[in-house]
Coordinates of N, CA and C in Angstrom, one line a residue:
F1 N 0.8 -1.2 0.0 CA 0.0 0.0 0.0 C 0.9 1.2 0.0
S2 N 0.4 2.3 -0.6 CA 1.1 3.6 -0.5 C 0.0 4.6 0.1
T3 N 0.5 5.6 0.7 CA -0.4 6.5 1.4 C -0.5 7.8 0.6
T4 N -1.7 8.4 0.7 CA -2.0 9.7 0.1 C -2.8 10.5 1.0
F5 N -3.0 11.8 0.7 CA -3.9 12.7 1.4 C -3.7 12.6 2.9
V6 N -2.5 12.8 3.4 CA -2.3 12.9 4.8 C -2.7 14.2 5.3
T7 N -3.5 14.2 6.5 CA -4.0 15.5 7.0 C -4.1 15.4 8.5
F8 N -4.0 16.6 9.2 CA -4.3 16.7 10.6 C -5.7 17.1 10.8
S9 N -6.3 16.8 12.0 CA -7.6 17.3 12.4 C -7.4 18.8 12.7
P10 N -8.4 19.6 12.8 CA -8.3 21.1 13.0 C -7.4 21.4 14.3
S11 N -7.5 20.7 15.4 CA -6.7 21.0 16.5 C -5.4 20.3 16.5
G12 N -5.2 19.4 15.6 CA -3.9 18.6 15.6 C -4.0 17.4 16.5
R13 N -5.1 17.1 17.0 CA -5.3 15.9 17.9 C -5.1 14.6 17.1
Y14 N -5.6 14.6 15.9 CA -5.6 13.4 15.1 C -4.8 13.6 13.8
V15 N -4.3 12.5 13.2 CA -3.7 12.5 11.9 C -4.3 11.4 11.1
A16 N -4.5 11.6 9.9 CA -5.2 10.6 9.1 C -4.5 10.4 7.7
T17 N -4.7 9.3 7.1 CA -4.1 9.0 5.8 C -5.0 8.0 5.1
L18 N -4.9 7.9 3.8 CA -5.6 6.9 3.0 C -4.5 6.1 2.3
A19 N -4.6 4.8 2.6 CA -3.6 3.8 2.0 C -4.3 3.2 0.7
I20 N -3.6 3.3 -0.4 CA -4.1 2.7 -1.6 C -3.2 1.7 -2.2
K21 N -3.8 0.8 -3.0 CA -3.1 -0.3 -3.7 C -3.9 -0.6 -5.0
P22 N -3.3 -0.7 -6.1 CA -4.2 -1.0 -7.3 C -5.0 -2.2 -7.2
D23 N -6.3 -2.1 -7.6 CA -7.3 -3.1 -7.6 C -7.6 -3.7 -6.2
V24 N -7.4 -2.9 -5.2 CA -7.7 -3.4 -3.8 C -8.4 -2.2 -3.1
P25 N -9.5 -2.4 -2.3 CA -10.1 -1.3 -1.7 C -9.2 -0.5 -0.8
S26 N -9.3 0.8 -0.8 CA -8.5 1.7 0.0 C -8.7 1.5 1.5
Q27 N -7.8 1.9 2.3 CA -7.9 1.8 3.7 C -7.7 3.2 4.3
L28 N -8.6 3.6 5.2 CA -8.5 4.9 5.9 C -8.0 4.7 7.3
Y29 N -7.0 5.4 7.7 CA -6.4 5.2 9.0 C -6.5 6.6 9.7
V30 N -6.8 6.6 11.0 CA -6.8 7.8 11.8 C -6.1 7.4 13.1
W31 N -5.1 8.2 13.5 CA -4.4 8.0 14.8 C -4.6 9.2 15.7
N32 N -4.5 8.9 17.0 CA -4.4 10.0 18.0 C -2.9 10.3 18.0
W33 N -2.6 11.6 17.6 CA -1.3 12.0 17.4 C -0.4 11.9 18.7
A34 N -1.0 12.2 19.9 CA -0.3 12.2 21.1 C 0.1 10.8 21.6
T35 N -0.9 9.9 21.4 CA -0.6 8.5 22.0 C -0.2 7.5 20.9
G36 N -0.4 7.8 19.7 CA -0.1 6.9 18.6 C -1.1 5.8 18.4
A37 N -2.2 5.9 19.2 CA -3.3 4.8 19.2 C -4.1 5.0 17.9
V38 N -4.4 3.9 17.3 CA -5.3 3.9 16.1 C -6.7 4.1 16.6
V39 N -7.3 5.2 16.0 CA -8.6 5.5 16.4 C -9.6 4.9 15.4
L40 N -9.2 4.8 14.1 CA -10.0 4.3 13.1 C -9.2 3.6 12.0
K41 N -9.6 2.4 11.6 CA -9.0 1.7 10.5 C -10.2 1.1 9.7
S42 N -10.4 1.6 8.5 CA -11.6 1.2 7.8 C -11.3 0.9 6.4
V43 N -11.7 -0.2 5.9 CA -11.6 -0.5 4.5 C -12.7 0.2 3.7
T44 N -12.4 0.9 2.7 CA -13.4 1.7 1.9 C -14.0 0.7 0.8
Q45 N -15.0 1.2 0.2 CA -15.6 0.4 -0.9 C -15.0 0.7 -2.2
S46 N -14.0 1.6 -2.2 CA -13.4 2.1 -3.5 C -11.9 1.9 -3.5
P47 N -11.4 1.5 -4.7 CA -9.9 1.4 -4.8 C -9.3 2.8 -5.1
D48 N -10.1 3.8 -5.3 CA -9.7 5.1 -5.7 C -9.0 5.9 -4.6
A49 N -8.1 6.7 -4.9 CA -7.6 7.7 -3.9 C -8.6 8.8 -3.9
T50 N -9.4 8.9 -2.9 CA -10.4 9.9 -2.8 C -10.1 10.9 -1.6
P51 N -10.5 12.1 -1.8 CA -10.3 13.1 -0.8 C -11.1 12.8 0.5
F52 N -10.6 13.3 1.6 CA -11.3 13.2 2.9 C -10.9 14.4 3.8
R53 N -11.7 14.6 4.8 CA -11.4 15.7 5.7 C -12.1 15.4 7.0
F54 N -11.6 16.1 8.1 CA -12.2 16.0 9.4 C -13.2 17.1 9.5
T55 N -14.3 16.9 10.3 CA -15.2 18.0 10.6 C -14.5 18.9 11.6
L56 N -15.0 20.1 11.8 CA -14.3 21.0 12.7 C -14.4 20.6 14.1
D57 N -15.5 19.8 14.5 CA -15.6 19.4 15.9 C -14.8 18.1 16.1
E58 N -14.1 17.6 15.1 CA -13.2 16.4 15.1 C -14.0 15.1 15.5
R59 N -15.3 15.1 15.4 CA -16.0 13.9 15.7 C -16.1 12.9 14.5
H60 N -16.0 13.5 13.3 CA -16.2 12.6 12.1 C -15.0 12.9 11.1
V61 N -14.8 11.9 10.3 CA -14.0 12.0 9.1 C -15.0 11.8 7.9
L62 N -14.9 12.7 6.9 CA -15.7 12.5 5.7 C -14.9 12.0 4.6
L63 N -15.2 11.0 3.9 CA -14.5 10.4 2.8 C -15.4 10.5 1.6
F64 N -14.9 11.2 0.5 CA -15.7 11.5 -0.7 C -15.4 10.5 -1.7
Q65 N -16.4 9.9 -2.3 CA -16.2 8.9 -3.3 C -16.9 9.2 -4.6
R66 N -16.5 8.5 -5.7 CA -17.2 8.7 -7.0 C -18.7 8.4 -6.9
G67 N -19.4 8.9 -7.9 CA -20.8 8.6 -7.9 C -21.6 9.5 -6.9
G68 N -21.0 10.5 -6.4 CA -21.7 11.4 -5.5 C -21.9 10.9 -4.1
R69 N -21.1 10.0 -3.7 CA -21.3 9.4 -2.3 C -20.3 10.0 -1.4
C70 N -20.7 10.1 -0.1 CA -19.9 10.5 1.0 C -20.0 9.6 2.1
V71 N -19.0 9.1 2.7 CA -19.0 8.3 3.9 C -18.6 9.1 5.1
R72 N -19.4 9.1 6.2 CA -19.1 9.8 7.4 C -18.7 8.8 8.5
Y73 N -17.4 8.9 8.9 CA -16.9 7.9 9.9 C -17.0 8.6 11.3
D74 N -17.6 8.0 12.2 CA -17.8 8.5 13.6 C -16.6 8.0 14.4
L75 N -15.7 8.9 14.8 CA -14.4 8.5 15.4 C -14.7 7.9 16.8
E76 N -15.7 8.4 17.5 CA -15.9 7.9 18.9 C -16.5 6.5 18.9
H77 N -17.4 6.2 18.0 CA -18.1 5.0 18.0 C -17.6 4.0 17.0
G78 N -16.8 4.4 16.0 CA -16.2 3.5 15.0 C -17.2 3.1 14.0
T79 N -18.3 3.8 13.8 CA -19.3 3.5 12.9 C -19.2 4.4 11.6
D80 N -19.9 4.0 10.6 CA -19.9 4.9 9.4 C -21.3 4.9 8.8
V81 N -21.6 6.0 8.1 CA -22.9 6.1 7.4 C -22.5 6.7 6.0
E82 N -23.1 6.1 5.0 CA -22.9 6.6 3.6 C -24.2 7.3 3.2
D83 N -24.0 8.5 2.6 CA -25.1 9.2 2.0 C -24.6 10.0 0.8
S84 N -25.6 10.6 0.1 CA -25.3 11.5 -1.0 C -25.6 12.9 -0.5
P85 N -24.6 13.8 -0.5 CA -24.9 15.1 -0.1 C -26.0 15.8 -0.9
A86 N -26.8 16.6 -0.3 CA -27.9 17.3 -1.0 C -27.3 18.1 -2.2
G87 N -27.9 18.0 -3.3 CA -27.5 18.7 -4.5 C -26.4 18.0 -5.3
M88 N -26.0 16.8 -4.9 CA -25.0 16.1 -5.6 C -25.5 15.4 -6.8
S89 N -24.8 15.5 -7.9 CA -25.2 14.8 -9.1 C -24.2 13.6 -9.3
A90 N -24.7 12.5 -10.0 CA -23.8 11.3 -10.1 C -22.6 11.5 -10.9
D91 N -22.5 12.6 -11.7 CA -21.3 12.8 -12.5 C -20.3 13.7 -11.9
T92 N -20.6 14.2 -10.7 CA -19.7 15.1 -9.9 C -19.0 14.3 -8.8
I93 N -17.7 14.5 -8.7 CA -16.9 13.8 -7.7 C -16.7 14.9 -6.6
P94 N -17.2 14.6 -5.4 CA -17.1 15.6 -4.3 C -15.6 15.6 -3.9
M95 N -15.1 16.8 -3.4 CA -13.8 16.9 -3.0 C -13.6 17.6 -1.6
D96 N -14.6 18.4 -1.3 CA -14.5 19.1 0.0 C -15.8 19.6 0.4
V97 N -16.0 19.8 1.7 CA -17.3 20.4 2.2 C -16.9 21.3 3.4
A98 N -17.5 22.4 3.4 CA -17.3 23.4 4.5 C -18.3 23.1 5.6
E99 N -18.0 23.6 6.8 CA -19.0 23.4 7.9 C -20.3 24.1 7.6
S100 N -20.3 25.1 6.7 CA -21.5 25.7 6.3 C -22.4 24.8 5.3
R101 N -21.8 23.7 5.0 CA -22.4 22.7 4.0 C -22.2 23.1 2.6
M102 N -21.3 24.0 2.3 CA -20.9 24.3 0.9 C -20.0 23.2 0.4
M103 N -20.4 22.6 -0.7 CA -19.6 21.5 -1.3 C -18.8 22.0 -2.5
V104 N -17.6 21.4 -2.7 CA -16.8 21.6 -3.9 C -16.5 20.3 -4.5
G105 N -16.6 20.2 -5.8 CA -16.2 19.0 -6.5 C -15.9 19.3 -7.9
Y106 N -15.8 18.2 -8.7 CA -15.5 18.4 -10.1 C -16.1 17.3 -11.0
K107 N -16.2 17.6 -12.3 CA -16.7 16.6 -13.2 C -15.9 16.8 -14.5
I108 N -16.0 15.9 -15.5 CA -15.3 16.0 -16.7 C -16.4 16.4 -17.8
V109 N -16.2 17.5 -18.5 CA -17.0 17.9 -19.6 C -16.2 18.1 -20.8
D110 N -16.5 17.3 -21.9 CA -15.8 17.4 -23.1 C -14.3 17.4 -22.9
S111 N -13.8 16.4 -22.1 CA -12.4 16.2 -21.8 C -11.7 17.3 -21.0
R112 N -12.5 18.2 -20.4 CA -12.0 19.3 -19.6 C -12.6 19.2 -18.2
V113 N -11.8 19.6 -17.2 CA -12.3 19.6 -15.8 C -13.2 20.8 -15.6
A114 N -14.4 20.5 -15.1 CA -15.3 21.6 -14.6 C -15.4 21.6 -13.1
V115 N -15.1 22.7 -12.5 CA -15.2 22.8 -11.0 C -16.7 23.1 -10.7
A116 N -17.2 22.4 -9.7 CA -18.6 22.6 -9.3 C -18.6 22.9 -7.9
F117 N -19.6 23.8 -7.5 CA -19.7 24.1 -6.0 C -21.2 24.4 -5.8
W118 N -21.7 24.0 -4.7 CA -23.1 24.2 -4.4 C -23.3 24.2 -2.9
D119 N -24.4 24.7 -2.5 CA -24.8 24.8 -1.1 C -25.8 23.7 -0.8
Q120 N -25.5 22.8 0.1 CA -26.4 21.7 0.5 C -27.7 22.2 1.1
N121 N -27.6 23.4 1.7 CA -28.9 23.9 2.3 C -29.8 24.5 1.2
E122 N -29.2 24.9 0.1 CA -30.0 25.4 -1.1 C -29.4 24.8 -2.3
P123 N -29.7 23.5 -2.6 CA -29.0 22.8 -3.7 C -29.1 23.5 -5.1
A124 N -30.1 24.3 -5.3 CA -30.3 25.0 -6.5 C -29.2 26.1 -6.7
R125 N -28.7 26.6 -5.6 CA -27.6 27.6 -5.6 C -26.3 26.9 -5.9
R126 N -26.0 26.8 -7.2 CA -24.9 26.0 -7.7 C -24.1 26.8 -8.7
G127 N -22.8 26.6 -8.7 CA -22.0 27.3 -9.7 C -21.0 26.3 -10.3
E128 N -20.6 26.5 -11.6 CA -19.7 25.7 -12.3 C -18.8 26.5 -13.2
F129 N -17.6 26.2 -13.4 CA -16.8 26.8 -14.4 C -15.8 25.8 -14.9
L130 N -15.5 25.9 -16.3 CA -14.5 25.1 -16.9 C -13.1 25.6 -16.8
L131 N -12.2 24.7 -16.6 CA -10.8 25.0 -16.6 C -10.2 24.9 -18.0
D132 N -9.0 25.4 -18.3 CA -8.4 25.3 -19.6 C -8.1 23.8 -19.9
S133 N -8.1 23.5 -21.2 CA -7.8 22.2 -21.6 C -6.5 21.7 -21.1
G134 N -6.4 20.4 -20.7 CA -5.2 19.8 -20.2 C -4.9 20.1 -18.8
I135 N -5.7 20.9 -18.1 CA -5.4 21.2 -16.7 C -6.1 20.2 -15.8
S136 N -5.4 19.7 -14.8 CA -6.0 18.8 -13.8 C -5.9 19.6 -12.4
I137 N -6.7 19.1 -11.5 CA -6.7 19.9 -10.2 C -6.4 19.0 -9.0
G138 N -5.9 19.6 -8.0 CA -5.6 19.0 -6.7 C -6.6 19.5 -5.6
G139 N -6.6 18.8 -4.5 CA -7.5 19.0 -3.4 C -7.8 20.5 -3.1
P140 N -9.1 20.8 -3.1 CA -9.4 22.2 -2.7 C -9.4 22.4 -1.2
A141 N -9.3 23.6 -0.8 CA -9.5 24.0 0.6 C -10.6 25.0 0.7
T142 N -11.5 24.8 1.6 CA -12.7 25.6 1.7 C -12.7 26.3 3.1
T143 N -13.0 27.6 3.1 CA -13.2 28.3 4.4 C -14.4 27.7 5.2
P144 N -14.3 27.7 6.5 CA -15.5 27.2 7.2 C -16.8 27.8 6.9
D145 N -16.9 29.0 6.5 CA -18.2 29.6 6.2 C -18.6 29.3 4.8
G146 N -17.7 28.7 4.0 CA -18.1 28.3 2.6 C -18.1 29.4 1.6
R147 N -17.6 30.6 2.0 CA -17.6 31.7 1.0 C -16.5 31.7 0.0
L148 N -15.4 31.1 0.4 CA -14.2 31.0 -0.4 C -13.6 29.6 -0.5
F149 N -13.0 29.2 -1.6 CA -12.3 28.0 -1.7 C -11.1 28.2 -2.7
A150 N -10.1 27.4 -2.5 CA -8.9 27.4 -3.4 C -8.7 26.1 -4.0
I151 N -8.2 26.1 -5.2 CA -8.0 24.8 -5.9 C -6.6 24.9 -6.6
A152 N -5.7 23.9 -6.4 CA -4.4 23.9 -7.0 C -4.6 23.3 -8.4
Q153 N -4.0 23.9 -9.4 CA -4.0 23.5 -10.8 C -2.7 22.9 -11.2
S154 N -2.7 21.9 -12.1 CA -1.5 21.3 -12.6 C -0.5 22.2 -13.3
N155 N -1.0 23.4 -13.7 CA -0.1 24.4 -14.4 C 0.7 25.3 -13.4
G156 N 0.6 25.0 -12.1 CA 1.3 25.7 -11.1 C 0.6 26.9 -10.6
T157 N -0.7 27.1 -10.9 CA -1.5 28.2 -10.4 C -2.4 27.7 -9.3
L158 N -2.8 28.6 -8.5 CA -3.8 28.4 -7.4 C -5.0 29.3 -7.7
L159 N -6.2 28.7 -7.8 CA -7.4 29.5 -8.1 C -8.0 29.8 -6.7
L160 N -8.2 31.1 -6.4 CA -9.0 31.5 -5.3 C -10.4 31.8 -5.8
C161 N -11.4 31.2 -5.2 CA -12.8 31.4 -5.7 C -13.7 31.8 -4.7
A162 N -14.7 32.7 -5.0 CA -15.7 33.1 -4.2 C -17.0 32.4 -4.6
T163 N -17.7 31.7 -3.7 CA -18.9 31.0 -4.1 C -20.0 32.0 -4.5
T164 N -20.0 33.2 -4.0 CA -21.0 34.1 -4.3 C -20.9 34.7 -5.7
A165 N -19.7 34.7 -6.3 CA -19.5 35.2 -7.6 C -19.8 34.2 -8.7
G166 N -19.6 32.9 -8.3 CA -19.9 31.9 -9.3 C -18.8 31.6 -10.3
A167 N -17.6 32.0 -9.9 CA -16.4 31.8 -10.8 C -15.1 31.9 -10.1
A168 N -14.1 31.6 -10.8 CA -12.7 31.8 -10.2 C -12.5 33.3 -10.2
L169 N -12.0 33.8 -9.1 CA -11.7 35.2 -9.0 C -10.3 35.6 -9.2
V170 N -9.4 34.9 -8.5 CA -8.0 35.3 -8.5 C -7.1 34.2 -8.7
P171 N -6.5 34.1 -9.9 CA -5.5 33.0 -10.1 C -4.1 33.5 -9.5
V172 N -3.5 32.7 -8.7 CA -2.3 33.0 -8.1 C -1.2 32.0 -8.6
T173 N -0.2 32.5 -9.2 CA 0.9 31.6 -9.7 C 1.8 31.3 -8.6
S174 N 2.1 29.9 -8.4 CA 3.0 29.5 -7.4 C 4.4 29.8 -7.8
Q175 N 5.3 30.0 -6.8 CA 6.7 30.3 -7.1 C 7.5 29.1 -6.9
A176 N 8.3 28.7 -7.9 CA 9.1 27.5 -7.8 C 10.4 27.8 -7.1

């Protein structure tokens, strides 16, 4: 197995990673950083390397999967619940969710990546924009209030986006 998407919980209490191996279901691991104790080890239903994140209260880890599915792992009880976030379409791959319930994901349209974002409280409030041909994206980061998100692009730029404007606002070129 190789590991991807290593992240700390908001307070730094936990650290998590996704272990992947071709043609084998992925495994999600969460450890208590201070004690080294395994808090969660779960085999996912997908062999894909999919994004995940902690909730701000650190009670859950959300694992986003293809087909518009999201698995919520309860760290205290070791249980999980699968659901489809409100406003999710089957062709959109979720990547992040803010505490405000603003979702960010992507889909492929005519061989190009289209970034999608929507408010689960108001699923009709949705925005999408196409990226340039040949551009792929990396994990977004969303502010807790869901008003802003950033997406890393394969061309070395970072897009800062406002969900109220419905498009990318500020491309920032990374410095090598």
